[in-house]
Coordinates of C-alpha atoms in Angstrom, one line a residue:
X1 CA 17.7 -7.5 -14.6
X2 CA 17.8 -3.4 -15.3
X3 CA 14.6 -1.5 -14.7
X4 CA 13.4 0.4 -17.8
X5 CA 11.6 3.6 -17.5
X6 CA 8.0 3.1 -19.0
X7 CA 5.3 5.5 -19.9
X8 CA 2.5 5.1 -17.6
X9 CA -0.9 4.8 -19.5
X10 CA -4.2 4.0 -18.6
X11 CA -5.1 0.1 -18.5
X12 CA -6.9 0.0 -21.8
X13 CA -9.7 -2.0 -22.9
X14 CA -8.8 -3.5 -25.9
X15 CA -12.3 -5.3 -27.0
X16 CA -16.2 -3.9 -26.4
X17 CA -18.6 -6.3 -25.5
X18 CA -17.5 -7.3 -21.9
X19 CA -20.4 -8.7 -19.9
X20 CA -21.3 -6.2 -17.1
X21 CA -21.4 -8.5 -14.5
X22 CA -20.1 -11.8 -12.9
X23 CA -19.4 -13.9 -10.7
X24 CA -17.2 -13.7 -7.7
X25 CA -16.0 -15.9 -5.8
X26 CA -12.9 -17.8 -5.4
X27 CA -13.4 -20.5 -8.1
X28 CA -14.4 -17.8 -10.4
X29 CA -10.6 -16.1 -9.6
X30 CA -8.4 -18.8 -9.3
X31 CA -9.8 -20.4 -12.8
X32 CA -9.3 -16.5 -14.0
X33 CA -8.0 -16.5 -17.9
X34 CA -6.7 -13.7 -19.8
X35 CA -9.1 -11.5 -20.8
X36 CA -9.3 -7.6 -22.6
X37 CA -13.0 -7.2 -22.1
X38 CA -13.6 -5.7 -18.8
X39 CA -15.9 -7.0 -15.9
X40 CA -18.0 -5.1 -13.5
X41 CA -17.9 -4.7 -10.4
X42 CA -15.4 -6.9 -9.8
X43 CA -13.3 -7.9 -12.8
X44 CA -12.1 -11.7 -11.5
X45 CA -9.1 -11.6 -13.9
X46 CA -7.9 -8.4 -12.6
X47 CA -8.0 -9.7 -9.1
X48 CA -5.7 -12.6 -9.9
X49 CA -3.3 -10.2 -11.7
X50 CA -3.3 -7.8 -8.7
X51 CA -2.4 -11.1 -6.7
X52 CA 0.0 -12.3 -9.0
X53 CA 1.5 -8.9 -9.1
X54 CA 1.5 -8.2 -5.4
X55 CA 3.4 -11.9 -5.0
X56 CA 5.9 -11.0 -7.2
X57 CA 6.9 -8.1 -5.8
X58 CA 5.2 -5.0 -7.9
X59 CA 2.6 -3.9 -5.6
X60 CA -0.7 -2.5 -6.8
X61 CA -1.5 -1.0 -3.7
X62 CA -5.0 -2.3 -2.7
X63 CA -6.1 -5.0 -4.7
X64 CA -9.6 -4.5 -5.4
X65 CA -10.7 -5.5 -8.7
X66 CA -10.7 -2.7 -10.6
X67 CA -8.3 -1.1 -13.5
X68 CA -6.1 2.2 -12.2
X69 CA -3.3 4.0 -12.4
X70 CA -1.5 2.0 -9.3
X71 CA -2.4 -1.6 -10.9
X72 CA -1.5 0.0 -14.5
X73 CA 2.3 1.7 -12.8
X74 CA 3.4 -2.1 -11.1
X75 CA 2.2 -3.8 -14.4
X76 CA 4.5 -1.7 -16.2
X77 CA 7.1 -1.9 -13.6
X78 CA 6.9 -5.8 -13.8
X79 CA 7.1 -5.4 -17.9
X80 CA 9.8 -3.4 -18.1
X81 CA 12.1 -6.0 -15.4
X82 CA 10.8 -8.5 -17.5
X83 CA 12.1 -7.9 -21.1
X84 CA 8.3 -6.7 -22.0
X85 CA 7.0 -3.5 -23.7
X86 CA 6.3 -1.5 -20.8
X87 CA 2.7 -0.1 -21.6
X88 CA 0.8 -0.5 -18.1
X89 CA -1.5 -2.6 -20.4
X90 CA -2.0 -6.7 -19.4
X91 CA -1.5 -8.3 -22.6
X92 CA -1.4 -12.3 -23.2
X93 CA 2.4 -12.1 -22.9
X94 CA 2.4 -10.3 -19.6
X95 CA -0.4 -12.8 -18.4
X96 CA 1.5 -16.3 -19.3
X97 CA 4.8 -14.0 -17.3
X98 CA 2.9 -13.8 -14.2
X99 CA 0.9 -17.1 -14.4
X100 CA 4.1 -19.0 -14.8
X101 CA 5.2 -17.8 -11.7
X102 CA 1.3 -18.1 -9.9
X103 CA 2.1 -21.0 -7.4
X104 CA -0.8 -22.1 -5.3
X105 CA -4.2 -20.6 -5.7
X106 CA -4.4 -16.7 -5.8
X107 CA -7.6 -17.1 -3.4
X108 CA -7.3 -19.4 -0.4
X109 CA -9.2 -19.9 3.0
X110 CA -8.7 -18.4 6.0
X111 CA -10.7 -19.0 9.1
X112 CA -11.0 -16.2 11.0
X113 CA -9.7 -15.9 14.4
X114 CA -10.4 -14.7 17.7
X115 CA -8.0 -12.0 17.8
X116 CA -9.2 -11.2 14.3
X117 CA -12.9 -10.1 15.9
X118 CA -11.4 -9.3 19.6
X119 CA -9.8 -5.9 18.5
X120 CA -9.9 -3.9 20.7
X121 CA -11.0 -1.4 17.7
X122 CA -11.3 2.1 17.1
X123 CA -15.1 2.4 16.3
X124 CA -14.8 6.2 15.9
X125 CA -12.2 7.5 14.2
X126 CA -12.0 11.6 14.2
X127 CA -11.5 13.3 11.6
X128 CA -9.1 16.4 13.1
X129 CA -5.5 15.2 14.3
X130 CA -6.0 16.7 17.9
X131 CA -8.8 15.0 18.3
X132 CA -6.8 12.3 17.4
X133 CA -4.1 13.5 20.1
X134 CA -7.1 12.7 23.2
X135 CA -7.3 8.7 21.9
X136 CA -5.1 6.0 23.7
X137 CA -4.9 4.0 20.7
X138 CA -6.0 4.8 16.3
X139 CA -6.5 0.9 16.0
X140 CA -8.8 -0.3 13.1
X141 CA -12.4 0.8 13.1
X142 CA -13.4 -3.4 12.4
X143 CA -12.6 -6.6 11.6
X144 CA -13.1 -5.8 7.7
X145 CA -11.0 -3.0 8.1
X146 CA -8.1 -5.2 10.1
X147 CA -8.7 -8.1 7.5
X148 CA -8.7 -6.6 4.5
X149 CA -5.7 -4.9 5.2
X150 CA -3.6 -7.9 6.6
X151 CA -4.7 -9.5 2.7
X152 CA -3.8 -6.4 0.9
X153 CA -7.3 -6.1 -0.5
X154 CA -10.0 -3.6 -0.2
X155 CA -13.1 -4.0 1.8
X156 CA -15.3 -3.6 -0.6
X157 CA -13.6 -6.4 -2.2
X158 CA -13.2 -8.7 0.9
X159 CA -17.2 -8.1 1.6
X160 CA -18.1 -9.2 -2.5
X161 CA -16.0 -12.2 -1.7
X162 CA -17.4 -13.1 1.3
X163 CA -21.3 -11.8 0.8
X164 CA -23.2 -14.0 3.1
X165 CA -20.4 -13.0 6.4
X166 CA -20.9 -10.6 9.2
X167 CA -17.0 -11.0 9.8
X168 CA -18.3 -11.1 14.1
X169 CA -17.7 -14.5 15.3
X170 CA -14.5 -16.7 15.1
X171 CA -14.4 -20.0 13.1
X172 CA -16.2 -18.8 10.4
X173 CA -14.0 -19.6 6.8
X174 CA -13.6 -16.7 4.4
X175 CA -11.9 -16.3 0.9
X176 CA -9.0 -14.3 0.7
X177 CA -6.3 -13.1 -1.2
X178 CA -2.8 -15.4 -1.1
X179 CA -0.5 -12.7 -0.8
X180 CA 2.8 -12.7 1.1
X181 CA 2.5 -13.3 5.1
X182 CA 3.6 -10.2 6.8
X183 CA 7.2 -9.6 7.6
X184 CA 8.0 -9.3 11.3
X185 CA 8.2 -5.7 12.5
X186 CA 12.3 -5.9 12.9
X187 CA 14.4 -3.9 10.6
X188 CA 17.7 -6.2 9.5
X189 CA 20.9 -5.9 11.2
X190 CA 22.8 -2.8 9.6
X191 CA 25.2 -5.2 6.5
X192 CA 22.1 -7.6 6.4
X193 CA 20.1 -5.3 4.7
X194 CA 18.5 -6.7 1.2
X195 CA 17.8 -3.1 -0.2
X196 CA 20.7 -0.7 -0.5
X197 CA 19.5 2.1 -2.3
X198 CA 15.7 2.9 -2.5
X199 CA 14.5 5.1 -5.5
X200 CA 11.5 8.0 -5.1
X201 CA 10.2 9.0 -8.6
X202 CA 7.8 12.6 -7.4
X203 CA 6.7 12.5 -11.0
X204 CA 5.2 8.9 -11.5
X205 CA 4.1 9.0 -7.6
X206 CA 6.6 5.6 -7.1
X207 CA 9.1 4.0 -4.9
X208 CA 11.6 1.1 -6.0
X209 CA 13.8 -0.7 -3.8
X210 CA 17.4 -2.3 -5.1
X211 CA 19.6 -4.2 -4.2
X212 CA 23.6 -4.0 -4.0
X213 CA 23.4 -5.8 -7.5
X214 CA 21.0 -3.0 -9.0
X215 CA 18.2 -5.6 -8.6
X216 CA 15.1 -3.8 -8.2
X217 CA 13.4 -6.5 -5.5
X218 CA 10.4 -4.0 -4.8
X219 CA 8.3 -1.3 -6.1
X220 CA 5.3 0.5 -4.4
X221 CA 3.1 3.4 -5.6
X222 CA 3.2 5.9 -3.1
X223 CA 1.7 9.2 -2.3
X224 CA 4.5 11.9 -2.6
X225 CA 5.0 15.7 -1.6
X226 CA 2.6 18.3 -2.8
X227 CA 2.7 21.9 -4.3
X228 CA 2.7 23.1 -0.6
X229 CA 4.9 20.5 1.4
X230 CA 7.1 19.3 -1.3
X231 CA 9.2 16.0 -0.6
X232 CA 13.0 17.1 -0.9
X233 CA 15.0 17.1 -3.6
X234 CA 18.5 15.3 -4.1
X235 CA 19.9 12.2 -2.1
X236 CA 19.1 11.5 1.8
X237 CA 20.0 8.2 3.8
X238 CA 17.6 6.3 6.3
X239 CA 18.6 7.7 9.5
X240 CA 16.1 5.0 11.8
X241 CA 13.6 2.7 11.5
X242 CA 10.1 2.5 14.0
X243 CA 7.6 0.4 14.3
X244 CA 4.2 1.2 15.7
X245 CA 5.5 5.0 15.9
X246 CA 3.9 8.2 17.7
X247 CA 3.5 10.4 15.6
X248 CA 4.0 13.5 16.8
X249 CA 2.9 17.3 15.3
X250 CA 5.0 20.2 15.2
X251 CA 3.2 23.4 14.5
X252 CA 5.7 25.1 12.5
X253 CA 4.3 22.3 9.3
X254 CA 1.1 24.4 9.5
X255 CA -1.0 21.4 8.2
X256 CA -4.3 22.7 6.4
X257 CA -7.3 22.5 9.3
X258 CA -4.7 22.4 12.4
X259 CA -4.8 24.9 14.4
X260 CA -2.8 23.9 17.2
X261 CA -0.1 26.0 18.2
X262 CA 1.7 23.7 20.3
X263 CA 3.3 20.2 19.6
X264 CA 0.9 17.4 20.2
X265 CA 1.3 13.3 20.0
X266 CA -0.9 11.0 18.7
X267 CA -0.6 7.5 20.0
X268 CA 0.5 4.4 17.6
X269 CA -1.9 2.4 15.3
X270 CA -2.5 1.4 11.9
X271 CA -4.9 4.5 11.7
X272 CA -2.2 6.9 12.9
X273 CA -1.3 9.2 10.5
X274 CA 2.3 7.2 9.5
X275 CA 0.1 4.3 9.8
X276 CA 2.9 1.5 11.6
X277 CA 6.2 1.9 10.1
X278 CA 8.3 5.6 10.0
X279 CA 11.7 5.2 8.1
X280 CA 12.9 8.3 9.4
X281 CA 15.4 10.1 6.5
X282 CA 18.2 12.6 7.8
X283 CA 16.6 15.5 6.2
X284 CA 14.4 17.1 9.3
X285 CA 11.0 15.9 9.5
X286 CA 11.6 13.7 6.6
X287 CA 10.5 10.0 6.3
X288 CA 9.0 7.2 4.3
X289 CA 5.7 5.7 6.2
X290 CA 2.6 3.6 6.0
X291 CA -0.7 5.4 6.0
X292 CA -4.4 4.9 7.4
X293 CA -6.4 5.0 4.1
X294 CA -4.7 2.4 1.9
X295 CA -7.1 3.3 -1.3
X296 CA -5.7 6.8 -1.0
X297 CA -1.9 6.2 -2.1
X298 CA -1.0 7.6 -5.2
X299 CA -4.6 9.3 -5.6
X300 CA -3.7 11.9 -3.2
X301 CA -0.7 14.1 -2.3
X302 CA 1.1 14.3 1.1
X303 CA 2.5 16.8 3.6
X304 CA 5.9 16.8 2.1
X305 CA 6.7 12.7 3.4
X306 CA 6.5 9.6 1.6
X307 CA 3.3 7.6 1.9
X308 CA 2.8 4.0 1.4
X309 CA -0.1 1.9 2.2
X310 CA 0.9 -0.1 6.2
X311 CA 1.7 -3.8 4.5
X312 CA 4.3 -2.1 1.6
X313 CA 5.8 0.2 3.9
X314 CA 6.2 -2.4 6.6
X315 CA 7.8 -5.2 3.2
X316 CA 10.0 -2.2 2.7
X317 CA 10.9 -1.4 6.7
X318 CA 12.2 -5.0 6.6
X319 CA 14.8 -4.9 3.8
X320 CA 16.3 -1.7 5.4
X321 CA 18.9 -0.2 7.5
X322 CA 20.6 2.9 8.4
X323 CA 22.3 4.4 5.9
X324 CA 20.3 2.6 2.9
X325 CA 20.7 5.4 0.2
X326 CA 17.6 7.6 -0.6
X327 CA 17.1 9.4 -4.2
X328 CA 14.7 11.7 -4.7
X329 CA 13.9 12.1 -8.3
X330 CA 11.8 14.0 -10.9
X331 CA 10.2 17.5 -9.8
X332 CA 6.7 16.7 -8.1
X333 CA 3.3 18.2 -8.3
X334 CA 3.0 21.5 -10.3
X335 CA -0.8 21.6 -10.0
X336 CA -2.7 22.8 -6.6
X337 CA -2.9 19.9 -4.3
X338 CA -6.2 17.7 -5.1

């Protein structure tokens, strides 16, 4: 199927009225019909879109419950590679699409685990990378933090779901989100790569992934460039791929609130910041990575790099290989950096 370019535009709200509040919990989700009146906190059809999405292969970023611009770019995504109009907006159409497709319950159980409340955890995370630099590890702050990220979901989210759980003691069942297991952290064999050519859009803040047929078999919003690091222009090719990287800061970048004048290496972690996957890019300093603040992507700019949230970039580490073809398109940021 091609990949149509869209016009991103705010989910809209197509009927007043909408009760302000409801229930949440996993019944409430999985029995989740379409609706155009919007639900606060929490909408419960929203969070089985964001699911459905996410399984498919559009991700929404975080899945929290809530209408935005990433949930409103991967529904237009999945629109436009499915013969729909491509308006961002869930519509009945778009709904019966992804239900068709819905499989087993959206929200499932999951018992938490020993490892899951064993860490070890970062408690206190600073705030300034060379303080960052004196750590031995920038592991999550919690268990909410590790859970809600392995489920793609915010915490806030994870917490309404579960309301009653302290998320301390193994055994305990919570609800979830039934999104893809993660992939191992092993980048394919180079000629046994599923994604050939990967596509950065600076303007619409995207990436999507094809394959050698032109397939598009993944699409993440992404945080990308800025007015002060731009991301490059042009065509690059993935020059490695790391898991659980260093990350390691070069003064001549001249990050805002750095003042180091001397390189400095902060240790590996989902809270380092390329999170736990670097797809390094032969352009120098260049790459495509996860980040620490998953509710961030798209809503902020970067240092010049391409940001994902930890579970896409990781999906995305594991379809590539040296040499996968990188396109930068569109011009970026024109505004000062928010």
């Amino acid at each position: 199927m091609r990949f149509h370019a869209v016009a991103i535009v705010t989910l809209a709200i197509l009927c007043p009225g909408a009760a302000s509040a409801a229930k949440l919990d996993a019944d409430a989700i999985n029995a989740a019909i379409f609706t155009s009146a919007a639900v606060k906190p929490f909408d419960p059809s929203l969070v089985k879109a964001e699911i459905l999405l996410d399984r498919a292969g559009y991700s929404p970023g975080e899945i929290d419950g809530h209408p935005g611009d990433n949930f409103t770019k991967a529904l237009a995504a999945y629109q436009g590679d499915h013969g729909l109009p491509g308006s961002g907006v869930l519509d009945p159409a778009t709904w019966d699409g992804l239900a068709a497709s819905s499989g087993p319950p959206v929200i499932v159980d999951y018992e938490i685990s020993r490892s899951d409340v064993k860490g070890p955890f970062t408690r206190h995370m600073p705030a300034k990378m060379e303080a960052m630099a004196r750590l031995r590890r920038l592991g999550y702050r919690n268990p909410v933090e590790a859970l809600a990220e392995r489920f793609h979901m915010s915490p806030d989210l994870l917490r309404a779901l579960n309301p009653h759980e302290r998320f301390r003691r193994a055994g305990h069942p919570i609800a979830v989100a039934a999104v893809p297991p993660p992939p191992a952290f092993k980048a394919p064999m180079p000629g046994q790569n599923r994604v050939t050519r990967i596509e950065v859009d600076k303007d619409r803040l995207t990436v999507r992934a094809f394959d050698a047929a032109g397939k598009l078999v993944g699409f993440f919003p992404a945080s990308i460039g800025s007015e002060d690091k731009p991301a490059p222009s042009g065509t690059l090719q993935v020059e490695d791929v790391n898991f659980r990287p260093n990350y390691t800061y070069n003064p001549k970048y001249k990050f805002k609130g750095v003042k180091a004048r001397r390189p400095f290496t902060i240790a590996p972690g989902p809270n380092n910041p390329v999170g736990i996957v670097w797809i390094a890019l032969n352009g120098e300093g260049y790459g495509i990575h996860g980040a620490p603040e998953p509710g961030k992507i798209s809503k902020r700019y970067s240092h010049g790099c391409v940001r994902l949230t930890n579970w896409d970039a990781l999906t995305l580490a594991s379809m590539v290989a040296k040499g996968v073809t990188v396109d930068f398109i569109g011009t970026g940021p024109t505004a000062a950096t928010p």
